CSV table of C-alpha atoms and ligand atoms in Angstrom, one decimal:
chain,number,residue,atom,x,y,z
A,1,UNK,CA,-15.4,29.8,-6.7
A,2,UNK,CA,-12.9,30.3,-4.1
A,3,UNK,CA,-9.3,29.9,-5.4
A,4,UNK,CA,-6.1,29.1,-3.3
A,5,UNK,CA,-2.5,29.0,-4.3
A,6,UNK,CA,0.4,27.1,-2.6
A,7,UNK,CA,3.8,26.0,-3.6
A,8,UNK,CA,2.9,22.3,-2.9
A,9,UNK,CA,-0.2,20.4,-2.3
A,10,UNK,CA,-0.4,17.0,-1.0
A,11,UNK,CA,-3.4,14.8,-1.8
A,12,UNK,CA,-4.2,12.4,1.2
A,13,UNK,CA,-3.6,12.8,4.8
A,14,UNK,CA,-2.4,9.5,5.7
A,15,UNK,CA,1.1,8.6,6.9
A,16,UNK,CA,2.4,9.2,3.5
A,17,UNK,CA,0.7,12.5,3.1
A,18,UNK,CA,1.6,14.0,6.4
A,19,UNK,CA,5.3,12.6,6.1
A,20,UNK,CA,5.8,14.2,2.7
A,21,UNK,CA,4.1,17.4,3.8
A,22,UNK,CA,6.5,17.7,6.8
A,23,UNK,CA,9.5,17.8,4.4
A,24,UNK,CA,8.0,20.2,2.0
A,25,UNK,CA,7.3,22.6,4.9
A,26,UNK,CA,10.9,22.1,6.0
A,27,UNK,CA,12.2,23.2,2.7
A,28,UNK,CA,10.3,26.4,3.0
A,29,UNK,CA,7.4,25.7,0.7
A,30,UNK,CA,3.9,26.8,1.6
A,31,UNK,CA,2.2,23.5,1.7
A,32,UNK,CA,-1.5,22.1,2.1
A,33,UNK,CA,-2.9,18.6,2.7
A,34,UNK,CA,-6.2,17.8,1.2
A,35,UNK,CA,-7.9,15.0,3.0
A,36,UNK,CA,-11.5,13.7,2.3
A,37,UNK,CA,-12.0,12.2,5.8
A,38,UNK,CA,-12.8,14.4,8.8
A,39,UNK,CA,-9.4,13.7,10.3
A,40,UNK,CA,-6.0,13.0,9.3
A,41,UNK,CA,-4.2,9.5,9.6
A,42,UNK,CA,-5.8,7.7,6.8
A,43,UNK,CA,-6.0,3.8,7.5
A,44,UNK,CA,-4.1,4.4,10.7
A,45,UNK,CA,-7.3,5.4,12.4
A,46,UNK,CA,-9.1,2.1,12.4
A,47,UNK,CA,-6.0,0.0,13.1
A,48,UNK,CA,-6.1,-0.2,16.9
A,49,UNK,CA,-3.8,-3.1,17.1
A,50,UNK,CA,-0.2,-2.6,17.9
A,51,UNK,CA,2.9,-3.2,15.6
A,52,UNK,CA,3.3,0.3,14.2
A,53,UNK,CA,6.4,2.6,14.5
A,54,UNK,CA,8.9,0.1,15.6
A,55,UNK,CA,11.5,1.7,13.3
A,56,UNK,CA,10.2,5.4,13.0
A,57,UNK,CA,9.6,5.9,16.9
A,58,UNK,CA,11.7,3.0,18.1
A,59,UNK,CA,8.5,1.7,20.0
A,60,UNK,CA,5.4,-0.3,19.3
A,61,UNK,CA,2.4,1.9,18.8
A,62,UNK,CA,-1.1,1.2,17.7
A,63,UNK,CA,-2.2,2.8,14.3
A,64,UNK,CA,-3.9,6.0,16.1
A,65,UNK,CA,-1.2,6.7,18.3
A,66,UNK,CA,1.4,6.5,15.4
A,67,UNK,CA,-0.9,8.8,13.5
A,68,UNK,CA,-1.2,11.1,16.5
A,69,UNK,CA,2.7,11.3,16.9
A,70,UNK,CA,3.0,12.4,13.2
A,71,UNK,CA,0.2,14.9,13.6
A,72,UNK,CA,2.0,16.6,16.5
A,73,UNK,CA,5.0,17.2,14.5
A,74,UNK,CA,2.7,18.6,11.6
A,75,UNK,CA,0.9,20.8,14.3
A,76,UNK,CA,4.4,22.6,14.9
A,77,UNK,CA,4.7,23.6,11.2
A,78,UNK,CA,2.9,26.0,8.8
A,79,UNK,CA,1.2,23.2,6.8
A,80,UNK,CA,-2.5,23.9,6.3
A,81,UNK,CA,-4.5,20.7,6.5
A,82,UNK,CA,-8.0,20.7,4.9
A,83,UNK,CA,-10.1,17.8,6.2
A,84,UNK,CA,-13.5,16.8,4.8
A,85,UNK,CA,-12.2,18.0,1.5
A,86,UNK,CA,-12.3,15.6,-1.6
A,87,UNK,CA,-10.0,16.3,-4.7
A,88,UNK,CA,-12.4,15.5,-7.6
A,89,UNK,CA,-10.2,16.4,-10.5
A,90,UNK,CA,-6.5,17.1,-11.3
A,91,UNK,CA,-5.4,19.2,-14.3
A,92,UNK,CA,-1.8,18.8,-14.3
A,93,UNK,CA,-0.4,19.3,-17.8
A,94,UNK,CA,0.5,23.1,-17.4
A,95,UNK,CA,3.2,24.3,-15.1
A,96,UNK,CA,0.8,25.4,-12.4
A,97,UNK,CA,-1.2,22.3,-11.4
A,98,UNK,CA,-4.9,22.9,-10.7
A,99,UNK,CA,-7.1,20.7,-8.3
A,100,UNK,CA,-10.7,21.0,-8.2
A,101,UNK,CA,-12.0,20.0,-4.7
A,102,UNK,CA,-15.3,19.7,-2.9
A,103,UNK,CA,-15.7,20.3,0.8
A,104,UNK,CA,-19.0,20.7,2.8
A,105,UNK,CA,-17.4,23.7,4.5
A,106,UNK,CA,-16.0,25.5,1.5
A,107,UNK,CA,-18.0,24.2,-1.4
A,108,UNK,CA,-16.2,23.8,-4.6
A,109,UNK,CA,-12.6,25.1,-4.4
A,110,UNK,CA,-10.0,25.7,-7.0
A,111,UNK,CA,-6.5,24.9,-5.6
A,112,UNK,CA,-3.4,25.8,-7.7
A,113,UNK,CA,0.1,24.8,-6.7
A,114,UNK,CA,3.6,24.4,-8.4
A,115,UNK,CA,4.0,20.7,-7.4
A,116,UNK,CA,1.6,18.0,-6.3
A,117,UNK,CA,2.3,14.9,-4.3
A,118,UNK,CA,-0.1,12.0,-4.8
A,119,UNK,CA,-0.7,10.2,-1.4
A,120,UNK,CA,-4.1,8.8,-1.7
A,121,UNK,CA,-3.4,5.3,-0.4
A,122,UNK,CA,-5.3,2.1,-1.6
A,123,UNK,CA,-8.4,0.3,-1.4
A,124,UNK,CA,-9.6,-3.3,-0.9
A,125,UNK,CA,-10.4,-5.7,-3.7
A,126,UNK,CA,-14.0,-6.9,-3.4
A,127,UNK,CA,-16.1,-9.7,-4.2
A,128,UNK,CA,-16.6,-8.5,-7.7
A,129,UNK,CA,-12.8,-8.4,-8.4
A,130,UNK,CA,-12.4,-12.0,-7.7
A,131,UNK,CA,-15.7,-13.3,-8.9
A,132,UNK,CA,-16.8,-15.8,-6.5
A,133,UNK,CA,-19.8,-17.8,-7.6
A,134,UNK,CA,-22.9,-18.2,-5.6
A,135,UNK,CA,-25.6,-16.3,-4.1
A,136,UNK,CA,-25.7,-12.5,-3.1
A,137,UNK,CA,-26.8,-12.7,0.4
A,138,UNK,CA,-26.0,-10.1,3.2
A,139,UNK,CA,-23.2,-10.6,5.3
A,140,UNK,CA,-20.2,-10.4,2.8
A,141,UNK,CA,-17.7,-7.6,3.8
A,142,UNK,CA,-14.3,-6.6,2.9
A,143,UNK,CA,-12.0,-7.3,5.9
A,144,UNK,CA,-11.1,-3.4,6.0
A,145,UNK,CA,-14.8,-2.5,6.1
A,146,UNK,CA,-15.5,-4.9,8.9
A,147,UNK,CA,-12.5,-3.5,10.9
A,148,UNK,CA,-14.0,0.0,10.5
A,149,UNK,CA,-17.4,-1.2,11.6
A,150,UNK,CA,-15.9,-3.1,14.8
A,151,UNK,CA,-13.2,-0.4,15.8
A,152,UNK,CA,-14.8,2.9,14.7
A,153,UNK,CA,-18.5,2.5,14.4
A,154,UNK,CA,-18.8,0.0,17.3
A,155,UNK,CA,-20.8,-2.8,15.2
A,156,UNK,CA,-20.1,-6.5,15.1
A,157,UNK,CA,-21.1,-7.7,11.7
A,158,UNK,CA,-21.8,-11.3,12.5
A,159,UNK,CA,-21.2,-14.2,14.8
A,160,UNK,CA,-19.8,-17.2,12.7
A,161,UNK,CA,-17.0,-15.8,10.4
A,162,UNK,CA,-15.0,-17.3,7.6
A,163,UNK,CA,-12.3,-15.2,6.0
A,164,UNK,CA,-11.3,-15.7,2.3
A,165,UNK,CA,-7.8,-14.5,1.6
A,166,UNK,CA,-4.8,-14.5,4.0
A,167,UNK,CA,-3.9,-10.9,3.4
A,168,UNK,CA,-2.8,-8.9,6.7
A,169,UNK,CA,-5.9,-7.0,7.1
A,170,UNK,CA,-7.9,-10.5,7.1
A,171,UNK,CA,-5.4,-12.0,9.7
A,172,UNK,CA,-5.7,-9.1,12.0
A,173,UNK,CA,-9.4,-9.3,11.7
A,174,UNK,CA,-9.4,-13.0,12.5
A,175,UNK,CA,-7.9,-12.1,15.9
A,176,UNK,CA,-10.2,-8.9,16.3
A,177,UNK,CA,-13.4,-10.9,15.6
A,178,UNK,CA,-12.3,-13.4,18.0
A,179,UNK,CA,-11.7,-11.0,20.7
A,180,UNK,CA,-15.1,-9.5,20.3
A,181,UNK,CA,-16.7,-12.9,20.8
A,182,UNK,CA,-17.1,-14.4,17.3
A,183,UNK,CA,-16.1,-17.7,16.0
A,184,UNK,CA,-13.7,-17.6,13.4
A,185,UNK,CA,-14.1,-21.0,11.6
A,186,UNK,CA,-11.4,-20.7,9.0
A,187,UNK,CA,-9.1,-18.6,6.8
A,188,UNK,CA,-9.2,-19.9,3.2
A,189,UNK,CA,-6.2,-19.1,0.8
A,190,UNK,CA,-6.1,-20.1,-2.9
A,191,UNK,CA,-2.3,-20.0,-2.9
A,192,UNK,CA,0.0,-22.6,-1.4
A,193,UNK,CA,1.4,-20.1,1.1
A,194,UNK,CA,-0.1,-17.1,3.1
A,195,UNK,CA,-0.5,-13.6,1.6
A,196,UNK,CA,0.3,-12.0,5.0
A,197,UNK,CA,3.1,-11.4,7.2
A,198,UNK,CA,4.5,-14.4,9.3
A,199,UNK,CA,4.3,-12.5,12.5
A,200,UNK,CA,0.4,-12.1,11.7
A,201,UNK,CA,0.0,-15.9,10.9
A,202,UNK,CA,1.6,-16.6,14.4
A,203,UNK,CA,-0.1,-13.7,16.6
A,204,UNK,CA,-3.6,-13.7,14.7
A,205,UNK,CA,-4.2,-17.3,13.7
A,206,UNK,CA,-2.0,-19.9,15.5
A,207,UNK,CA,-2.4,-18.1,18.9
A,208,UNK,CA,-6.4,-18.5,18.5
A,209,UNK,CA,-6.2,-21.9,16.9
A,210,UNK,CA,-7.9,-20.8,13.7
A,211,UNK,CA,-7.4,-23.0,10.7
A,212,UNK,CA,-5.6,-21.9,7.7
A,213,UNK,CA,-6.6,-23.7,4.6
A,214,UNK,CA,-3.9,-23.3,2.0
A,215,UNK,CA,-4.2,-24.1,-1.7
A,216,UNK,CA,-8.2,-23.9,-1.3
A,217,UNK,CA,-10.5,-22.3,-3.6
A,218,UNK,CA,-13.7,-20.7,-2.5
A,219,UNK,CA,-16.2,-22.2,-4.9
A,220,UNK,CA,-19.4,-20.9,-3.6
A,221,UNK,CA,-21.0,-18.5,-1.2
A,222,UNK,CA,-24.2,-20.1,0.0
A,223,UNK,CA,-27.3,-18.2,1.2
A,224,UNK,CA,-30.4,-16.4,-0.1
A,225,UNK,CA,-31.0,-13.6,2.4
A,226,UNK,CA,-28.0,-13.9,4.8
A,227,UNK,CA,-24.8,-16.0,4.2
A,228,UNK,CA,-25.4,-19.6,5.4
A,229,UNK,CA,-21.9,-20.9,4.5
A,230,UNK,CA,-19.0,-21.1,2.0
A,231,UNK,CA,-18.0,-24.1,-0.1
A,232,UNK,CA,-14.3,-24.5,-0.3
A,233,UNK,CA,-12.4,-27.0,-2.7
A,234,UNK,CA,-8.9,-28.3,-2.4
A,235,UNK,CA,-6.5,-27.6,-5.1
A,236,UNK,CA,-4.0,-30.3,-5.6
A,237,UNK,CA,-1.1,-30.3,-8.2
A,238,UNK,CA,-3.0,-27.4,-10.0
A,239,UNK,CA,-6.3,-29.3,-10.2
A,240,UNK,CA,-9.5,-28.4,-8.4
A,241,UNK,CA,-10.5,-31.5,-6.5
A,242,UNK,CA,-14.5,-31.1,-6.9
A,243,UNK,CA,-15.1,-34.3,-5.2
A,244,UNK,CA,-13.3,-33.1,-2.1
A,245,UNK,CA,-15.2,-29.8,-1.8
A,246,UNK,CA,-16.8,-29.2,1.5
A,247,UNK,CA,-19.0,-26.7,3.3
A,248,UNK,CA,-18.1,-24.4,6.2
A,249,UNK,CA,-21.4,-23.0,7.8
A,250,UNK,CA,-21.0,-19.3,8.8
A,251,UNK,CA,-23.2,-16.2,8.8
A,252,UNK,CA,-20.4,-13.6,7.9
A,253,UNK,CA,-17.7,-13.8,5.2
A,254,UNK,CA,-14.8,-11.3,5.3
A,255,UNK,CA,-12.8,-10.9,1.9
A,256,UNK,CA,-9.1,-10.2,2.4
A,257,UNK,CA,-8.0,-10.5,-1.3
A,258,UNK,CA,-5.8,-7.7,-1.9
A,259,UNK,CA,-5.3,-4.1,-2.1
A,260,UNK,CA,-5.2,-1.7,-5.0
A,261,UNK,CA,-3.7,1.8,-5.3
A,262,UNK,CA,-6.3,4.5,-5.5
A,263,UNK,CA,-5.3,5.5,-9.1
A,264,UNK,CA,-8.5,6.9,-10.7
A,265,UNK,CA,-7.5,10.6,-10.1
A,266,UNK,CA,-4.0,9.8,-11.4
A,267,UNK,CA,-5.2,8.1,-14.5
A,268,UNK,CA,-7.6,10.9,-15.1
A,269,UNK,CA,-4.8,13.5,-15.0
A,270,UNK,CA,-2.7,11.3,-17.5
A,271,UNK,CA,-0.3,9.8,-15.1
A,272,UNK,CA,1.3,6.6,-16.5
A,273,UNK,CA,0.5,3.6,-14.3
A,274,UNK,CA,2.7,0.5,-14.0
A,275,UNK,CA,0.5,-2.6,-14.5
A,276,UNK,CA,2.5,-4.3,-12.0
A,277,UNK,CA,1.8,-2.2,-9.0
A,278,UNK,CA,-1.4,-0.4,-10.3
A,279,UNK,CA,0.3,2.7,-9.0
A,280,UNK,CA,2.3,5.3,-11.2
A,281,UNK,CA,5.7,4.5,-12.6
A,282,UNK,CA,8.1,6.8,-10.6
A,283,UNK,CA,11.6,7.9,-11.4
A,284,UNK,CA,14.6,8.1,-9.0
A,285,UNK,CA,12.9,11.2,-7.5
A,286,UNK,CA,9.7,9.5,-7.0
A,287,UNK,CA,8.2,11.7,-9.7
A,288,UNK,CA,5.7,10.4,-12.1
A,289,UNK,CA,5.7,10.9,-16.1
A,290,UNK,CA,4.2,14.5,-15.2
A,291,UNK,CA,6.9,16.8,-14.1
A,292,UNK,CA,6.1,18.2,-10.9
A,293,UNK,CA,3.8,15.4,-9.7
A,294,UNK,CA,5.3,12.9,-7.3
A,295,UNK,CA,3.8,10.0,-5.6
A,296,UNK,CA,4.4,8.0,-2.3
A,297,UNK,CA,3.0,5.6,0.1
A,298,UNK,CA,0.3,3.0,-0.9
A,299,UNK,CA,-0.7,5.0,-3.9
A,300,UNK,CA,2.6,4.2,-5.4
A,301,UNK,CA,2.7,0.5,-4.4
A,302,UNK,CA,1.1,-1.2,-1.5
A,303,UNK,CA,3.4,-1.4,1.7
A,304,UNK,CA,3.4,-3.7,4.5
A,305,UNK,CA,4.8,-1.5,7.2
A,306,UNK,CA,3.8,2.1,8.0
A,307,UNK,CA,7.6,2.8,8.8
A,308,UNK,CA,8.5,2.1,5.0
A,309,UNK,CA,5.6,4.3,3.9
A,310,UNK,CA,7.1,7.3,6.0
A,311,UNK,CA,10.6,6.7,4.9
A,312,UNK,CA,9.5,6.6,1.2
A,313,UNK,CA,7.2,9.7,1.7
A,314,UNK,CA,9.9,11.7,3.4
A,315,UNK,CA,12.1,11.2,0.5
A,316,UNK,CA,9.3,12.1,-2.0
A,317,UNK,CA,8.9,15.6,0.0
A,318,UNK,CA,12.6,16.2,-0.1
A,319,UNK,CA,13.0,15.4,-3.8
A,320,UNK,CA,10.0,17.3,-4.7
A,321,UNK,CA,11.2,20.4,-3.1
A,322,UNK,CA,14.7,19.9,-4.5
A,323,UNK,CA,13.0,19.6,-7.8
A,324,UNK,CA,11.3,23.0,-7.4
A,325,UNK,CA,14.6,24.4,-6.9
A,326,UNK,CA,15.7,23.1,-10.3
A,327,UNK,CA,17.4,19.9,-9.4
A,328,UNK,CA,17.1,16.7,-11.5
A,329,UNK,CA,19.3,13.7,-12.1
A,330,UNK,CA,22.0,14.1,-14.7
A,331,UNK,CA,21.8,10.4,-15.7
A,332,UNK,CA,19.2,7.9,-14.6
A,333,UNK,CA,19.2,4.1,-15.3
A,334,UNK,CA,16.1,2.0,-15.9
A,335,UNK,CA,15.4,-0.8,-13.4
A,336,UNK,CA,14.3,-4.0,-15.0
A,337,UNK,CA,12.7,-6.7,-13.1
A,338,UNK,CA,14.6,-10.1,-13.7
A,339,UNK,CA,13.8,-13.4,-12.5
A,340,UNK,CA,11.3,-14.0,-9.6
A,341,UNK,CA,10.8,-10.2,-9.1
A,342,UNK,CA,7.4,-8.9,-9.3
A,343,UNK,CA,8.1,-5.1,-9.4
A,344,UNK,CA,10.3,-2.5,-8.1
A,345,UNK,CA,9.6,1.0,-7.0
A,346,UNK,CA,10.9,3.2,-8.0
A,347,UNK,CA,11.7,2.0,-11.5
A,348,UNK,CA,14.6,4.3,-12.1
A,349,UNK,CA,17.8,5.0,-10.2
A,350,UNK,CA,20.1,7.9,-10.1
A,351,UNK,CA,24.0,7.0,-10.0
A,352,UNK,CA,24.8,10.1,-8.3
A,353,UNK,CA,22.7,9.5,-5.0
A,354,UNK,CA,21.8,6.7,-2.5
A,355,UNK,CA,18.7,5.0,-4.0
A,356,UNK,CA,16.4,3.0,-2.0
A,357,UNK,CA,14.3,0.3,-4.1
A,358,UNK,CA,11.2,-1.6,-2.7
A,359,UNK,CA,10.6,-4.9,-4.4
A,360,UNK,CA,8.4,-7.9,-4.2
A,361,UNK,CA,9.4,-11.3,-4.9
A,362,UNK,CA,7.1,-13.7,-6.9
A,363,UNK,CA,8.4,-16.7,-5.0
A,364,UNK,CA,8.6,-18.3,-1.5
A,365,UNK,CA,12.3,-19.4,-0.9
A,366,UNK,CA,14.7,-20.2,2.0
A,367,UNK,CA,18.3,-19.3,1.5
A,368,UNK,CA,17.5,-17.0,-1.6
A,369,UNK,CA,20.1,-14.8,-3.3
A,370,UNK,CA,19.1,-11.1,-4.4
A,371,UNK,CA,21.2,-10.1,-7.3
A,372,UNK,CA,21.7,-6.7,-9.0
A,373,UNK,CA,23.5,-6.6,-12.5
A,374,UNK,CA,24.3,-3.6,-14.5
A,375,UNK,CA,24.2,-4.4,-18.3
A,376,UNK,CA,24.7,-8.0,-17.4
A,377,UNK,CA,27.5,-7.3,-15.0
A,378,UNK,CA,27.0,-8.4,-11.2
A,379,UNK,CA,27.4,-5.4,-8.9
A,380,UNK,CA,25.6,-6.4,-5.6
A,381,UNK,CA,24.5,-9.8,-4.1
A,382,UNK,CA,22.4,-10.1,-1.0
A,383,UNK,CA,21.8,-13.5,1.0
A,384,UNK,CA,18.2,-13.7,2.3
A,385,UNK,CA,17.2,-16.6,4.8
A,386,UNK,CA,13.8,-16.4,3.7
A,387,UNK,CA,11.7,-14.5,1.3
A,388,UNK,CA,8.0,-14.6,0.4
A,389,UNK,CA,5.8,-12.4,-1.7
A,390,UNK,CA,4.0,-10.7,1.3
A,391,UNK,CA,7.2,-9.2,2.7
A,392,UNK,CA,8.5,-6.3,0.9
A,393,UNK,CA,12.3,-6.3,0.3
A,394,UNK,CA,14.5,-3.3,0.1
A,395,UNK,CA,17.9,-2.8,-2.0
A,396,UNK,CA,20.1,0.2,-1.3
A,397,UNK,CA,22.1,1.2,-4.4
A,398,UNK,CA,24.7,4.1,-4.1
A,399,UNK,CA,27.0,5.9,-6.2
A,400,UNK,CA,29.8,3.3,-6.0
A,401,UNK,CA,27.6,0.4,-7.0
A,402,UNK,CA,26.1,2.2,-9.9
A,403,UNK,CA,29.4,3.9,-11.2
A,404,UNK,CA,29.3,2.1,-14.6
A,405,UNK,CA,25.6,3.4,-15.2
A,406,UNK,CA,27.6,6.5,-16.3
A,407,UNK,CA,29.6,4.7,-19.0
A,408,UNK,CA,26.6,3.4,-20.7
A,409,UNK,CA,24.4,5.2,-23.5
A,410,UNK,CA,21.4,3.0,-22.3
A,411,UNK,CA,22.3,1.5,-18.8
A,412,UNK,CA,19.8,-1.3,-17.4
A,413,UNK,CA,19.9,-2.3,-13.7
A,414,UNK,CA,18.4,-5.7,-13.4
A,415,UNK,CA,17.2,-7.1,-10.1
A,416,UNK,CA,16.7,-10.8,-10.0
A,417,UNK,CA,16.0,-13.4,-7.2
A,418,UNK,CA,17.5,-16.9,-7.3
B,1,FAD,C1,-5.6,-3.2,8.3
B,1,FAD,C2,-4.2,-2.8,8.0
B,1,FAD,C3,-3.3,-3.3,9.2
B,1,FAD,C4,-1.8,-2.7,9.0
B,1,FAD,N1,-1.0,-3.1,10.1
B,1,FAD,C5,0.1,-2.6,10.1
B,1,FAD,C6,1.0,-2.8,11.1
B,1,FAD,O1,0.7,-3.6,12.2
B,1,FAD,N2,2.2,-2.4,11.2
B,1,FAD,C7,2.6,-1.5,10.3
B,1,FAD,O2,3.7,-1.0,10.2
B,1,FAD,N3,1.6,-1.1,9.2
B,1,FAD,C8,0.6,-1.9,9.1
B,1,FAD,N4,-0.2,-1.4,8.1
B,1,FAD,C9,0.1,-0.7,7.0
B,1,FAD,C10,0.1,0.9,7.1
B,1,FAD,O3,-0.7,1.3,8.1
B,1,FAD,C11,-0.2,1.4,5.7
B,1,FAD,O4,0.5,1.0,4.8
B,1,FAD,C12,0.1,3.2,5.7
B,1,FAD,O5,-0.7,3.6,6.9
B,1,FAD,C13,-0.8,3.7,4.6
B,1,FAD,O6,-0.5,5.1,4.5
B,1,FAD,P1,-0.9,6.0,3.2
B,1,FAD,O7,-0.8,7.4,3.6
B,1,FAD,O8,-0.2,5.4,2.0
B,1,FAD,O9,-2.4,5.6,3.0
B,1,FAD,P2,-3.8,5.9,3.7
B,1,FAD,O10,-3.5,5.7,5.1
B,1,FAD,O11,-4.8,5.0,3.1
B,1,FAD,O12,-4.1,7.5,3.3
B,1,FAD,C14,-4.5,7.9,2.2
B,1,FAD,C15,-5.4,9.0,2.4
B,1,FAD,O13,-5.9,9.6,1.3
B,1,FAD,C16,-7.3,10.1,1.4
B,1,FAD,N5,-7.6,10.3,0.0
B,1,FAD,C17,-7.7,9.4,-1.0
B,1,FAD,N6,-8.3,10.0,-2.2
B,1,FAD,C18,-8.5,11.3,-1.8
B,1,FAD,C19,-9.2,12.3,-2.5
B,1,FAD,N7,-9.5,12.2,-3.8
B,1,FAD,N8,-9.2,13.6,-1.9
B,1,FAD,C20,-8.8,13.7,-0.7
B,1,FAD,N9,-8.2,12.6,0.1
B,1,FAD,C21,-8.0,11.6,-0.4
B,1,FAD,C22,-7.9,9.0,2.1
B,1,FAD,O14,-9.1,9.3,2.8
B,1,FAD,C23,-6.8,8.5,3.1
B,1,FAD,O15,-7.0,9.1,4.4
B,1,FAD,C24,-1.6,-1.9,8.1
B,1,FAD,C25,-2.7,-1.4,7.2
B,1,FAD,C26,-3.9,-1.9,7.2
B,1,FAD,C27,-4.7,-1.4,6.1
């Protein structure tokens, strides 16, 4: 079996993998990116709409344009990118990490590294995950698969479409399917508020007169061979109003019901998973419970904007290189999710540096207050004109705010929304 050695290996060549590899290379480490698809870029390759890169490149790019710009930076470095190569197994327990990989070109490879960055992205939840009753006809796709079929393979999966779930991919596909000549009859959402970004509701539904049914449950998919319709039922004050159920005829159903970090490899290797994100727990250096194994991008927690992915991944690369040089935090504090906060990533902060925390709210609220307390003492308060679960929030916590962490034997930083 062919065997290779690198200082650092990044699994996944999407935005996160490429951004972290750039930093590892900058720090002088021999670095490899391992990517199972035939080209780098990850999910960006199929997102041909614009809206990417406003922060990173200060211009509005499509997904492939964004990926190309990052790839250009990568091409000017010594990073070795393996494409068409799938990491099958990780052995992380020893000092030298071992990855068993397969590629059509190289066969089975054993790749060894002093540190590993997990950047495998996420995947879509499907019909099995949400258990919609009814028949099992053809014509039911996840929105991301439909996006790939239309934008990359050149197929239109149907003519009359209903989208279940109002996540961003579904919203973007509502517009895309309209542009390619389909009739999008409805987007159906079980929650009383949309799951996607407000800008996507406006640009992808309102601009195309596509109705959004909030607080509606999909109670049946109808059709023997091919989808013939979906039955949807309103929810009023928590009760499913069976007598008000109605059917929307369609031949295609797209599911946009959430994303889950790709965590099989991580779990197999003993990486501890946060049940709130389904990605690894990470400390203030974005390191998992296994020394020398870092995580960033959608494999850590599902992000809404690629700019945040790149920013976090860059920090993962910098921290990983610094860890290899023997640096680690002197005193860390645990971050606790308080009222109305679903999760924070990472879940530890270092009082000696500037920490950036990403978090998601559990509620929709105007004029909200985000508060940070250390051992119950308020250290930061941020006003937010509007918050909702679909829009990721960030909090910066620096040495000044975290000063009191050093005075406590078991400091707890609590973040809450009211
Ligand atoms: C439909 C859609 C629309 C979006 N629209 C916008 C937008 O308008 N603006 C914006 O800023 N952001 C948008 N985003 C968000 C942003 O694009 C993503 O969050 C970001 O690109 C994710 O990067 P990533 O590197 O974490 O994951 P990915 O891009 O998913 O990359 C992960 C890579 O890891 C590889 N991989 C996984 N497992 C293995 C393995 N075992 N071995 C080898 N390789 C492996 C995968 O093949 C993949 O290439 C959108 C996302 C989606 C899905």
